[in-house]
Short mmCIF file of C-alpha atoms in Angstrom, two decimals:
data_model
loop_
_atom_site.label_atom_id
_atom_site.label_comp_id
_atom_site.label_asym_id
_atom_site.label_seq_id
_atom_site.Cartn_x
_atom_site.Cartn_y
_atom_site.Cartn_z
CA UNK A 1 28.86 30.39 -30.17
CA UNK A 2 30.95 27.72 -28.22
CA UNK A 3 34.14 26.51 -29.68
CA UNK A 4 34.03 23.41 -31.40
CA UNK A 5 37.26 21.40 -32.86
CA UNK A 6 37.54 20.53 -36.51
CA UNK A 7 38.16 17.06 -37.87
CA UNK A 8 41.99 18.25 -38.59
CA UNK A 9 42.36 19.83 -34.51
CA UNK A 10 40.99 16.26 -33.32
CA UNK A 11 43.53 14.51 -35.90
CA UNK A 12 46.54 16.42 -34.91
CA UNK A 13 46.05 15.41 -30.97
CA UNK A 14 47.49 12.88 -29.63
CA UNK A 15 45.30 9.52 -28.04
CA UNK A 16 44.91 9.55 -25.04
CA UNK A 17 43.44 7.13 -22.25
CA UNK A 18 39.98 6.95 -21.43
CA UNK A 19 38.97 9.49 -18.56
CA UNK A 20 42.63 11.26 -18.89
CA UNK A 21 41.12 14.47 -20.46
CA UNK A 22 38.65 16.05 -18.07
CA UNK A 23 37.97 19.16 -20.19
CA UNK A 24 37.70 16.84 -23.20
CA UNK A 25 34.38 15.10 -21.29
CA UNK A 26 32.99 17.90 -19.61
CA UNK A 27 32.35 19.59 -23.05
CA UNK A 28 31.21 15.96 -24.14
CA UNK A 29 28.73 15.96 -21.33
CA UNK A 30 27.78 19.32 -22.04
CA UNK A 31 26.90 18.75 -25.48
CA UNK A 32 24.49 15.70 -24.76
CA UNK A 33 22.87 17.56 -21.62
CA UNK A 34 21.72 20.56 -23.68
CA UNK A 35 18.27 19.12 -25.00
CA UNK A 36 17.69 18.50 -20.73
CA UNK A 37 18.96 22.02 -20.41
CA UNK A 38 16.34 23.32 -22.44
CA UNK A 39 13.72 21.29 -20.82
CA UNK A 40 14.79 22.41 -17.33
CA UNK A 41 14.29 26.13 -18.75
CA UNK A 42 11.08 25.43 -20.79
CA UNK A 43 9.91 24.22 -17.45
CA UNK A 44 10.78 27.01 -15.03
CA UNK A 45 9.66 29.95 -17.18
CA UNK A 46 5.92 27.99 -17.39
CA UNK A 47 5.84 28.92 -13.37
CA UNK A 48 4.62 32.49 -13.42
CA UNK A 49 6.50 33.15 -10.23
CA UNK A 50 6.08 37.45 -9.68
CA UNK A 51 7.14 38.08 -6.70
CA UNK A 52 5.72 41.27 -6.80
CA UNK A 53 1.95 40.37 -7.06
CA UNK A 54 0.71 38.42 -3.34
CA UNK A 55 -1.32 36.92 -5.73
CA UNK A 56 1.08 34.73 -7.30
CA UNK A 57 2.75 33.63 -3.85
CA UNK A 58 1.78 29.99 -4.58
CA UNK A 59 3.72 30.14 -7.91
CA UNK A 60 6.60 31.84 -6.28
CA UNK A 61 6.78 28.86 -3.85
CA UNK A 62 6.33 25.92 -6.98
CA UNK A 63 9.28 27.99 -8.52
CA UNK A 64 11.45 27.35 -5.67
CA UNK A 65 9.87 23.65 -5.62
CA UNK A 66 11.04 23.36 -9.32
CA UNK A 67 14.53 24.61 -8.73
CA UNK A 68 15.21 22.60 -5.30
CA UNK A 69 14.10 19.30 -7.36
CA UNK A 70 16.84 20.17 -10.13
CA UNK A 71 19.39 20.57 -7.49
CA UNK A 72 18.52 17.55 -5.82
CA UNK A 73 19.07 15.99 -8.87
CA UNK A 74 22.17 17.12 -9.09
CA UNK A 75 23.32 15.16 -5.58
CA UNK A 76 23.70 18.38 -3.90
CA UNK A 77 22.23 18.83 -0.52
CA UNK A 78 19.42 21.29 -0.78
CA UNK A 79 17.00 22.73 1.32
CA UNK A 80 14.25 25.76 0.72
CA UNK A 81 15.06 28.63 3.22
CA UNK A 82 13.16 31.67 4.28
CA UNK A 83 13.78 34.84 6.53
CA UNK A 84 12.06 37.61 7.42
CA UNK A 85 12.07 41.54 5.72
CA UNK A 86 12.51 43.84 7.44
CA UNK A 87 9.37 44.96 7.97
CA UNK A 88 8.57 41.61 9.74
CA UNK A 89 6.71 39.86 6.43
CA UNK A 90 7.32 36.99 5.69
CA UNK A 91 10.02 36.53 2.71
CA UNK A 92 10.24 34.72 -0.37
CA UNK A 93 11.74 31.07 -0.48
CA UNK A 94 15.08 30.69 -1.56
CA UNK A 95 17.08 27.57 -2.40
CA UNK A 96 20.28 26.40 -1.18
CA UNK A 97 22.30 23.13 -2.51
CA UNK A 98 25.67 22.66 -1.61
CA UNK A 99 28.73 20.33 -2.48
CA UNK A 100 30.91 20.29 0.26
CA UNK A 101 34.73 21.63 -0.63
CA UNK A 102 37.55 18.81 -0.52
CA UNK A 103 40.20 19.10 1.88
CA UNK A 104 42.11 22.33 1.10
CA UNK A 105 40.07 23.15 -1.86
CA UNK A 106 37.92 26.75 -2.36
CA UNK A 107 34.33 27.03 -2.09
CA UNK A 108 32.47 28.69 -5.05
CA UNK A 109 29.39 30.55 -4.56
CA UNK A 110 26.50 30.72 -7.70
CA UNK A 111 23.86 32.74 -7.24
CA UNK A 112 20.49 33.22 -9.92
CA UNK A 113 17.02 34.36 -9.02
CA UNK A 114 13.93 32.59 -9.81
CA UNK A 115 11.20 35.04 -9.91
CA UNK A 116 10.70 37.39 -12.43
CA UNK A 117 9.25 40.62 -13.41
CA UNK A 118 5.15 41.03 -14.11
CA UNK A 119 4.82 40.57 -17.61
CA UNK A 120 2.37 43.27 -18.25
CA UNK A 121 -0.28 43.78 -21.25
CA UNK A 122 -1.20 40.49 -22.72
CA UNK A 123 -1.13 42.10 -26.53
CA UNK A 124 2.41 43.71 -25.94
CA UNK A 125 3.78 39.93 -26.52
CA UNK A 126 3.90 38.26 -29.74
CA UNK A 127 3.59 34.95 -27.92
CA UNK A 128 2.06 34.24 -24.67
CA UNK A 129 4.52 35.98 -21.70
CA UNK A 130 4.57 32.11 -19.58
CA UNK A 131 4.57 29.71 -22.85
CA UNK A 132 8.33 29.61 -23.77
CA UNK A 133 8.51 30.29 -27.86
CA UNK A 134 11.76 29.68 -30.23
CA UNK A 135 11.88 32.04 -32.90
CA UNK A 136 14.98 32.89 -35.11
CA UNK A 137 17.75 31.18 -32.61
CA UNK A 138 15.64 33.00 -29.22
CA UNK A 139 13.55 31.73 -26.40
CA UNK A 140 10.73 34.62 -26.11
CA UNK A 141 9.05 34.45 -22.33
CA UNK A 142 9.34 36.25 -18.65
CA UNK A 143 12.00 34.78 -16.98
CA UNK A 144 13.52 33.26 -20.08
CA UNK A 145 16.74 35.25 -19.67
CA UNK A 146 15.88 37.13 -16.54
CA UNK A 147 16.78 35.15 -14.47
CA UNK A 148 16.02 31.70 -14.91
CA UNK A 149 18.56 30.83 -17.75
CA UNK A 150 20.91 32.09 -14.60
CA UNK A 151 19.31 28.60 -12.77
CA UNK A 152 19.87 26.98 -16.17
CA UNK A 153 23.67 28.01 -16.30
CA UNK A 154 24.52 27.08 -13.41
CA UNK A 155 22.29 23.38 -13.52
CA UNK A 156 23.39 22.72 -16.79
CA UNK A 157 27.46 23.36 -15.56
CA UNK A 158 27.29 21.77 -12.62
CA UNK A 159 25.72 18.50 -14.83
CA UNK A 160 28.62 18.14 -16.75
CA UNK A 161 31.18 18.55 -14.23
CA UNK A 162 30.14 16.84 -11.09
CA UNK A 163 30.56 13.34 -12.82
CA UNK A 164 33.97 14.01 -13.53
CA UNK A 165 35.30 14.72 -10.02
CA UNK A 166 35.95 12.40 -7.53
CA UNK A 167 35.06 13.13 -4.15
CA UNK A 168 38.39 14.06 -2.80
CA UNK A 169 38.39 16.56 -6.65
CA UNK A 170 37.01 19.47 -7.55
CA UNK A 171 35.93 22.42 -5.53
CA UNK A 172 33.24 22.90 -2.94
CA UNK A 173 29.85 24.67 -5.16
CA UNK A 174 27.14 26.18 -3.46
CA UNK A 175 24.10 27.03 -5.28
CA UNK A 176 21.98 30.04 -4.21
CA UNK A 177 18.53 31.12 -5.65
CA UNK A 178 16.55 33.93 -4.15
CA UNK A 179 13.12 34.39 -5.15
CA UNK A 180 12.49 37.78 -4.73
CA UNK A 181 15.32 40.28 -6.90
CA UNK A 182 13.16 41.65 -8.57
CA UNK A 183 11.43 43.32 -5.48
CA UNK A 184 14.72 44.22 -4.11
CA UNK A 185 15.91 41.46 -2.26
CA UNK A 186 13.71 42.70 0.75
CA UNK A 187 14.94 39.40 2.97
CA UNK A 188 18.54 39.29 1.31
CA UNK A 189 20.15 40.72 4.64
CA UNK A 190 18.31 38.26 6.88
CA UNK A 191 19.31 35.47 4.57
CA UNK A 192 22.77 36.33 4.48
CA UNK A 193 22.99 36.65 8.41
CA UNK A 194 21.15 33.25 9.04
CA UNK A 195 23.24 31.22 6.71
CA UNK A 196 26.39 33.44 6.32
CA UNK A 197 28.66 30.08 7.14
CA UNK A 198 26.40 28.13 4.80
CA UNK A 199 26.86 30.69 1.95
CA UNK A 200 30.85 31.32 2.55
CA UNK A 201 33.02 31.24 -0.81
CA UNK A 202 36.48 31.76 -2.39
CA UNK A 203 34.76 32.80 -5.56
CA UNK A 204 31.40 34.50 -6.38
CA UNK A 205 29.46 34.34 -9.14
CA UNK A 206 26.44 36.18 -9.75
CA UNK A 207 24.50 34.90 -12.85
CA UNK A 208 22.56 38.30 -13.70
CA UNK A 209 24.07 40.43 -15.91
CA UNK A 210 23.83 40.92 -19.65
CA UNK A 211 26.92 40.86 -22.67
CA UNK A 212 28.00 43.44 -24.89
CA UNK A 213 26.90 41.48 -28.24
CA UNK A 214 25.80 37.70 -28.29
CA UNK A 215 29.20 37.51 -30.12
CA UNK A 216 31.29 38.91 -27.42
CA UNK A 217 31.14 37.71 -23.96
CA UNK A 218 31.72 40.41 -20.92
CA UNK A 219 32.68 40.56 -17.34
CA UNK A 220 30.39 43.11 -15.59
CA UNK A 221 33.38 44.88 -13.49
CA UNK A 222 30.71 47.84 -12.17
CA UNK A 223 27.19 48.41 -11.35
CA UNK A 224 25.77 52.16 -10.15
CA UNK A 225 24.28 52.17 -6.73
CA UNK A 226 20.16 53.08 -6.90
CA UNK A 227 17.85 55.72 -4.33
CA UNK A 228 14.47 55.95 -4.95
CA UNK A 229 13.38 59.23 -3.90
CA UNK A 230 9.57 60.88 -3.77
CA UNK A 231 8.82 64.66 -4.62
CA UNK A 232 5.45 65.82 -3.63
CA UNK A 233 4.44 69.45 -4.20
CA UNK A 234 2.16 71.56 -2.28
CA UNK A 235 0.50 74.77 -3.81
CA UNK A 236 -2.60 74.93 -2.21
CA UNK A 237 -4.84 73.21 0.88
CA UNK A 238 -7.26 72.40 -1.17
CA UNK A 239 -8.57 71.86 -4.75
CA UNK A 240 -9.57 75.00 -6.23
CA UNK A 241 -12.16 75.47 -9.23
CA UNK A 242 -9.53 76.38 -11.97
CA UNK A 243 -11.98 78.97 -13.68
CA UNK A 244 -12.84 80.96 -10.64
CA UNK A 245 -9.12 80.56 -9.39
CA UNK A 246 -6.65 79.81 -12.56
CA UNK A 247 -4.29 82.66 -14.19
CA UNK A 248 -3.45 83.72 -11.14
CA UNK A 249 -3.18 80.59 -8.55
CA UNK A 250 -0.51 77.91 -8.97
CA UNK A 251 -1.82 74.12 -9.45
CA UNK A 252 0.68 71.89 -8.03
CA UNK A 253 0.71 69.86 -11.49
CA UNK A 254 1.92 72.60 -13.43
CA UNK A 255 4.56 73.27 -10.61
CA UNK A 256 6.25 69.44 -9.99
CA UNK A 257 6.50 69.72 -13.98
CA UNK A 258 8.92 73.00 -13.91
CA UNK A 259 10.30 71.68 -10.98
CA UNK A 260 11.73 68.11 -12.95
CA UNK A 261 12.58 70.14 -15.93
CA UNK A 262 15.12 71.93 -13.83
CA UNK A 263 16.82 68.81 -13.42
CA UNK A 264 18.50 68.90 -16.43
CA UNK A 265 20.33 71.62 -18.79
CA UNK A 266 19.12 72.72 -22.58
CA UNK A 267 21.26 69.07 -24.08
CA UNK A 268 19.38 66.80 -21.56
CA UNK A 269 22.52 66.53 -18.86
CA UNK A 270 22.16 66.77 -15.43
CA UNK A 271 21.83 69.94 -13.56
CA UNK A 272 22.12 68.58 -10.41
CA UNK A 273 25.49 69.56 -8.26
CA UNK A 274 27.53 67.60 -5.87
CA UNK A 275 26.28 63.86 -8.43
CA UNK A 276 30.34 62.20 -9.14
CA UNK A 277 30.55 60.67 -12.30
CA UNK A 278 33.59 58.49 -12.94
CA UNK A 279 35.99 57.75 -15.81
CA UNK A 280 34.80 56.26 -19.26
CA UNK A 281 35.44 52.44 -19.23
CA UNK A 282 37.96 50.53 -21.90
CA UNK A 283 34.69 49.58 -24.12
CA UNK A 284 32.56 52.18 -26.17
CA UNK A 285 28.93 51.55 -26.81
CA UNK A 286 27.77 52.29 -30.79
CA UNK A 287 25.03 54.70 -30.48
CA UNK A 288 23.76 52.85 -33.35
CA UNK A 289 23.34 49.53 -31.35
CA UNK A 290 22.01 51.68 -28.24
CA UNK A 291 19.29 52.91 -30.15
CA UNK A 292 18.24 49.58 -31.89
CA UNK A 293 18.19 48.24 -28.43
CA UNK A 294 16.38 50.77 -26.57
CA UNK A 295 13.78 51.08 -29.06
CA UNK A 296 14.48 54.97 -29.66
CA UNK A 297 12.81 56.57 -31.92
CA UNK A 298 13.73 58.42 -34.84
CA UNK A 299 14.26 61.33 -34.54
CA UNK A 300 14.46 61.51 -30.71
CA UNK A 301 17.98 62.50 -29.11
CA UNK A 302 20.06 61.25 -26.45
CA UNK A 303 20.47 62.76 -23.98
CA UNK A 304 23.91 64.47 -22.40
CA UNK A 305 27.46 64.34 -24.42
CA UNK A 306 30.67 62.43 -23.50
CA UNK A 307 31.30 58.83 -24.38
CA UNK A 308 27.82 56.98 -24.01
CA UNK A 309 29.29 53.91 -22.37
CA UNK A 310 30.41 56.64 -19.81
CA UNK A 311 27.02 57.66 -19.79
CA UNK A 312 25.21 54.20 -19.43
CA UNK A 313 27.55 52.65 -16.81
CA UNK A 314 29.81 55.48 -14.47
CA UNK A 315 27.77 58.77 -14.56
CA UNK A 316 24.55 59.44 -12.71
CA UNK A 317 20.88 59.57 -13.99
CA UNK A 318 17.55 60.53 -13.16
CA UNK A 319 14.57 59.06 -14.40
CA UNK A 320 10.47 59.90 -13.91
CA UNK A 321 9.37 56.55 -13.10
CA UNK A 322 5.70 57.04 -11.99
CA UNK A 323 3.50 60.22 -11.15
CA UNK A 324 0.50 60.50 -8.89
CA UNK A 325 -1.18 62.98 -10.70
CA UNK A 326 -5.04 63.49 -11.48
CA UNK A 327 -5.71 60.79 -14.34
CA UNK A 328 -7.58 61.72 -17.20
CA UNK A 329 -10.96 59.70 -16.37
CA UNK A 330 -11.13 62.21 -13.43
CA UNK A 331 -10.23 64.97 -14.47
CA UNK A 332 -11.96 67.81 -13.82
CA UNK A 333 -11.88 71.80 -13.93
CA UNK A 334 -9.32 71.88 -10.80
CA UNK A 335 -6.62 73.11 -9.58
CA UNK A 336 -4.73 70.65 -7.77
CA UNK A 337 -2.94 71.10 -4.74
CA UNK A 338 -0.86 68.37 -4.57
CA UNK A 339 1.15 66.61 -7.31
CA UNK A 340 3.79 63.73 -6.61
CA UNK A 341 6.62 61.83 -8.57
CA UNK A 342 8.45 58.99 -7.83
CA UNK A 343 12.54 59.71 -9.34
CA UNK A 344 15.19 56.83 -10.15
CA UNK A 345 18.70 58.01 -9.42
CA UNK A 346 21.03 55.85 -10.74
CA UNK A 347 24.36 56.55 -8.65
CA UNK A 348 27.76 56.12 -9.94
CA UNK A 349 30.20 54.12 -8.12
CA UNK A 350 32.23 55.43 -5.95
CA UNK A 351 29.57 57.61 -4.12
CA UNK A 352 27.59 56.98 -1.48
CA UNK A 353 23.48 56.64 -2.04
CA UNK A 354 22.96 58.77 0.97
CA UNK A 355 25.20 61.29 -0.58
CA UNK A 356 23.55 61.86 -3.96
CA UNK A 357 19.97 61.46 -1.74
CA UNK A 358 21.11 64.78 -0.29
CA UNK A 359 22.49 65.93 -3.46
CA UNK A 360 19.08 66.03 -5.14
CA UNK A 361 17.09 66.58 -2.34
CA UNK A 362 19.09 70.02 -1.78
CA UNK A 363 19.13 70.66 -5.68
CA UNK A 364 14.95 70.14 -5.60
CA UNK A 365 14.30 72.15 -3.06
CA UNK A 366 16.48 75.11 -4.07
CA UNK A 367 15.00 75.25 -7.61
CA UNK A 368 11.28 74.71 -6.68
CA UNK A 369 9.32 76.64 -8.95
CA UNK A 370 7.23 79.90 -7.59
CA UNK A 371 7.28 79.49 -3.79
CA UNK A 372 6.03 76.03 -4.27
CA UNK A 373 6.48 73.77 -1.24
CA UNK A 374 8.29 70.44 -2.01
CA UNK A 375 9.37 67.72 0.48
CA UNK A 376 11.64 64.83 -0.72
CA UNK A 377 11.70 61.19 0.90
CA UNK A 378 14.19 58.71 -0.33
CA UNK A 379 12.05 55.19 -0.35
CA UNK A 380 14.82 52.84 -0.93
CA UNK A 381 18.73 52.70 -2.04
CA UNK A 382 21.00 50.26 -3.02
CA UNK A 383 25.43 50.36 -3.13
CA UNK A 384 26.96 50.80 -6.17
CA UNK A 385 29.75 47.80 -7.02
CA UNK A 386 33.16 48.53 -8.64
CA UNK A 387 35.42 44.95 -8.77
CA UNK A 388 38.70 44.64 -8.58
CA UNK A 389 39.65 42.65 -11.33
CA UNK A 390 43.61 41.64 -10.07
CA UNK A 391 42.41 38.72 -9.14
CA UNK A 392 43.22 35.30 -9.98
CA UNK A 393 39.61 33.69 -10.26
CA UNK A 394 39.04 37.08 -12.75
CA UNK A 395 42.05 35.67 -14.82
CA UNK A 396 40.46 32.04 -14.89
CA UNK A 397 37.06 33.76 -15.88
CA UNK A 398 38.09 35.26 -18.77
CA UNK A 399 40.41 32.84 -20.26
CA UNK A 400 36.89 30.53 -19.51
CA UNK A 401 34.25 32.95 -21.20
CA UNK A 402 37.08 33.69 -24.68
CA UNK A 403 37.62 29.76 -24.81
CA UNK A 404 33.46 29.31 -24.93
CA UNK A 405 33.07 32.01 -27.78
CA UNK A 406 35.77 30.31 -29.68
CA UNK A 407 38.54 33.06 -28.53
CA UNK A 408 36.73 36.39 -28.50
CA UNK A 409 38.17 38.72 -26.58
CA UNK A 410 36.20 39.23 -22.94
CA UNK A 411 34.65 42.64 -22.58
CA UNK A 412 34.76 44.71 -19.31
CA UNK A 413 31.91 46.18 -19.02
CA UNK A 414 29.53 48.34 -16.38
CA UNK A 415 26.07 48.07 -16.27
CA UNK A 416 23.64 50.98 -15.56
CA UNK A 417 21.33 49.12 -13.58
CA UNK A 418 21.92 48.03 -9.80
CA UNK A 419 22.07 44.93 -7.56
CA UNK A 420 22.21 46.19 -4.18
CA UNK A 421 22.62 42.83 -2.33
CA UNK A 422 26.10 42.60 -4.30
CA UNK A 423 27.40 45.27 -1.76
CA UNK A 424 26.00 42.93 0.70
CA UNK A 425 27.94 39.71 -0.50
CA UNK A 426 31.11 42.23 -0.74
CA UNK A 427 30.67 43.35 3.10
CA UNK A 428 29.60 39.45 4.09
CA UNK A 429 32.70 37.93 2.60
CA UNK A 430 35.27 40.76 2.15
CA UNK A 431 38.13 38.38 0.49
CA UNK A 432 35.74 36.79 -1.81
CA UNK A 433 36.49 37.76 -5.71
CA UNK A 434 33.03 38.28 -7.10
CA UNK A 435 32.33 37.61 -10.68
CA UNK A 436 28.85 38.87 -12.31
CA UNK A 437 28.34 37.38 -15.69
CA UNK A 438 24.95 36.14 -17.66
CA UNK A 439 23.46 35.56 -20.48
CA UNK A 440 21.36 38.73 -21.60
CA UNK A 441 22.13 41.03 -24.57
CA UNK A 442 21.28 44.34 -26.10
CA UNK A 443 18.01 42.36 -27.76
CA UNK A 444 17.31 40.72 -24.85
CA UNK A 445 14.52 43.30 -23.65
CA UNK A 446 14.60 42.21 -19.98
CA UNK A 447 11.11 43.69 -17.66
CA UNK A 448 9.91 44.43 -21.32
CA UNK A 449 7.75 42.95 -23.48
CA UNK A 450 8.92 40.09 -25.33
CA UNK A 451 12.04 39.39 -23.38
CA UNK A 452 14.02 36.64 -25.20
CA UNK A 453 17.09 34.52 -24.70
CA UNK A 454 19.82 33.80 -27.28
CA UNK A 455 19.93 30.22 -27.22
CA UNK A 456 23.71 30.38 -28.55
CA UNK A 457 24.64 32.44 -25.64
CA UNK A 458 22.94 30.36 -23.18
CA UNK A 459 24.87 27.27 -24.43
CA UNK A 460 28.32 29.59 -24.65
CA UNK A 461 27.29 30.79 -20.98
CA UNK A 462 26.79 27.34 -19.72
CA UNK A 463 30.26 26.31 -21.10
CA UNK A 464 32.06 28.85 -19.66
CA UNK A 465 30.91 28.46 -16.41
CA UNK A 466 31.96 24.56 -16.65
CA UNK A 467 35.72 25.58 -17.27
CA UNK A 468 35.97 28.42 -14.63
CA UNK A 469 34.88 25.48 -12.16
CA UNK A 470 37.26 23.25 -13.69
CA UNK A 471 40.16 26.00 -13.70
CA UNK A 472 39.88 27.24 -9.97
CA UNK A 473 41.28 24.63 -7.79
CA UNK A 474 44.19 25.18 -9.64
CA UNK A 475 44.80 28.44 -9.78
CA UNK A 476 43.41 29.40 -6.48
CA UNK A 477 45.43 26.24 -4.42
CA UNK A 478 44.94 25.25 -0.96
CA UNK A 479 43.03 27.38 1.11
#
């Protein structure tokens, strides 16, 4: 994936001193740290730190152990911090290591998470979820690209360039790890408020995105915004036997079903009024390669029309993602008289969460299905994130990522998915250019089973980030 210089490049170069080409050592250094890299991974993925099961709060806390220790390592001055969420629990740890910025030099923020997703059935992996496996040029494990090759990226980086800046060179680097993303980032706010001088940057870069092939790097320029919303139904006060009572009476089952079929028209788009959709980006998706990595199967259609990358990244969408509903080891001959669903809206940029909250809520309740009573709670939301790519630390970032996959062009991309603290970081430090790359890919089957890493990517990823710190004093200048 990462450039490399034939023997005629190297001949036609002049000599040159000993230390007088940076770049020339930092990819050096790079090369000979990437066995340690590996390690450092291997080693974080073993920690099965979920911060979504209590159960595994010790593991959370050896995670952040693990990553503080590789930042020490790194001379940076680190320290494991904690904050509240906002319902008063206690939150997750998260790490901080900073170098402090030279006289007149920016500050550059790089933030990863280090806990991970559960990693569900045991026989849905081909190799154990914690033991990290190579196979066929991947690392398979939880956490092997979401999000701890993020905490490789930015370790393995940092390891190569460090050496090669005085003290009075360079920029100032702050490292950031959160251990609870994948939860929501519960404590995020509290974080950001207690250390919001500590965490102040030029230049952010969030380390938790995917790329549009492993053989094409990208630049996530926009995220959609996320509100969780509940739907409960009500057709009865009780539970009714559904022989004495059925033909006639209305179980609240059958209702909440014709009530989320109404949510979309006869080709699978959304029926929902007063949801924005944007523009379709620069960059098509191949329904071919959406397909091969969502695992659809034959047969099966998408769903909507328009450009799919459109579709994926700056429309809305709506998905089931859990039911309370009477499982089939209880059932019974009843009516029910209550049936609930939890609903993913995935909201495009440039609305507002609350907005398209009230857009669905209004649209569910006008189209509830024979009288039946429906009441709509929105459980969480998160800001959609649109960048504005003018900016100079964008320009250094993508001449960085094309000169690490030897001179591919850099693809803009969107990404369906959300990271509400972004809009955070964007309020916190309004002048900040923010920059969300990673190392995942349409194979990379991230919260799935068998989520994998492309080791070439990871080594591509590692090298770009190495020459965007190396390019941004200069083209950024005194602050």
């Amino acid at each position: 994936m990462a450039h490399e210089q034939t023997p005629q490049d190297q001949q036609s170069q002049p000599a040159q001193p000993v230390g007088a080409d940076p770049l020339g050592d930092v990819l050096e250094a790079l090369e000979q740290q990437r066995g340690r890299q590996r390690s450092d991974l291997d080693r974080l993925v073993r920690i099965r730190s979920v911060s979504a099961d209590p159960g595994r709060a010790d593991d959370v806390e050896a995670s952040a152990g693990a990553v503080a220790e590789l930042l020490e390592e790194l001379g940076l001055a680190t320290r494991v911090v904690r904050a509240p969420r906002p319902d008063g629990a206690p939150g997750a740890p998260a790490v901080i290591g900073r170098r402090d910025a030279p006289p007149g030099a920016p500050t550059v923020l790089l933030y990863a998470h280090h806990d991970v997703q559960p990693a569900g059935r045991e026989d849905g992996w081909t190799s154990p979820a914690f033991e990290p496996t190579e196979r066929g040029g991947r690392l398979f494990a939880r956490g092997a690209a979401d999000d701890k090759a993020g905490v490789a990226v930015h370790v393995g980086a940092l390891r190569a360039v460090l050496p090669s800046w005085a003290p009075h060179e360079g920029v100032g680097v702050t490292v950031f790890v959160e251990g609870e993303e994948e939860v929501g980032s519960p404590s995020f706010g509290a974080l950001l408020e207690r250390h919001a001088e500590e965490l102040a940057a030029d230049v952010i870069v969030v380390a938790d995105s995917d790329n549009l092939r492993t053989d094409r790097p990208s630049l996530t320029t926009s995220l959609r915004g996320l509100v969780d919303a509940e739907v409960t139904v009500r057709t009865l006060d009780h539970a009714v036997h559904s022989g004495l009572n059925g033909g006639p009476v209305l179980d609240a089952t059958t209702a909440l079903v014709r009530l989320l079929d109404r949510l979309r028209t006869e080709d699978g788009s959304l029926a929902v009024d007063g949801l924005h959709a944007g523009g379709p980006p620069e960059v098509e998706v191949a329904e071919e390669d959406l397909r091969a990595g969502a695992g659809v199967l034959d047969g099966v259609s998408l769903l909507g029309s328009g450009p799919l990358a459109q579709r994926l990244w700056r429309s809305p969408s709506i998905t089931v993602v859990g039911t309370d509903l009477t499982s089939l080891e209880a059932a019974s001959n009843t009516l029910a008289p209550t049936a609930t669903a939890m609903l993913s809206l995935r909201v495009a940029p440039g609305q507002a969460p609350a907005d398209a909250f009230a857009a669905l809520r209004d649209h569910l309740h006008a189209t509830a299905p024979w009288g039946a009573w429906v009441e709509v709670v929105m459980r969480a939301s998160g800001q959609a994130f649109s960048a504005d790519t003018a900016s100079a630390a964008h320009d250094v970032a993508r001449a960085a990522l094309s000169a690490a996959w030897g001179g591919v062009e850099v693809a803009e991309t969107g990404i369906g998915g959300s990271i509400p603290f972004i809009a955070d970081l964007v309020a916190t430090y309004p002048d900040a250019a923010v920059l969300v790359t990673g190392v995942e890919d349409p194979d990379t089957r991230a919260h799935g089973h068998d989520e994998s890493l492309h080791l070439g990517v990871l080594t591509a990823a590692t090298e770009a980030e190495a020459r965007l710190l190396l390019g941004l004093r200069a083209a950024l200048g005194d602050r």
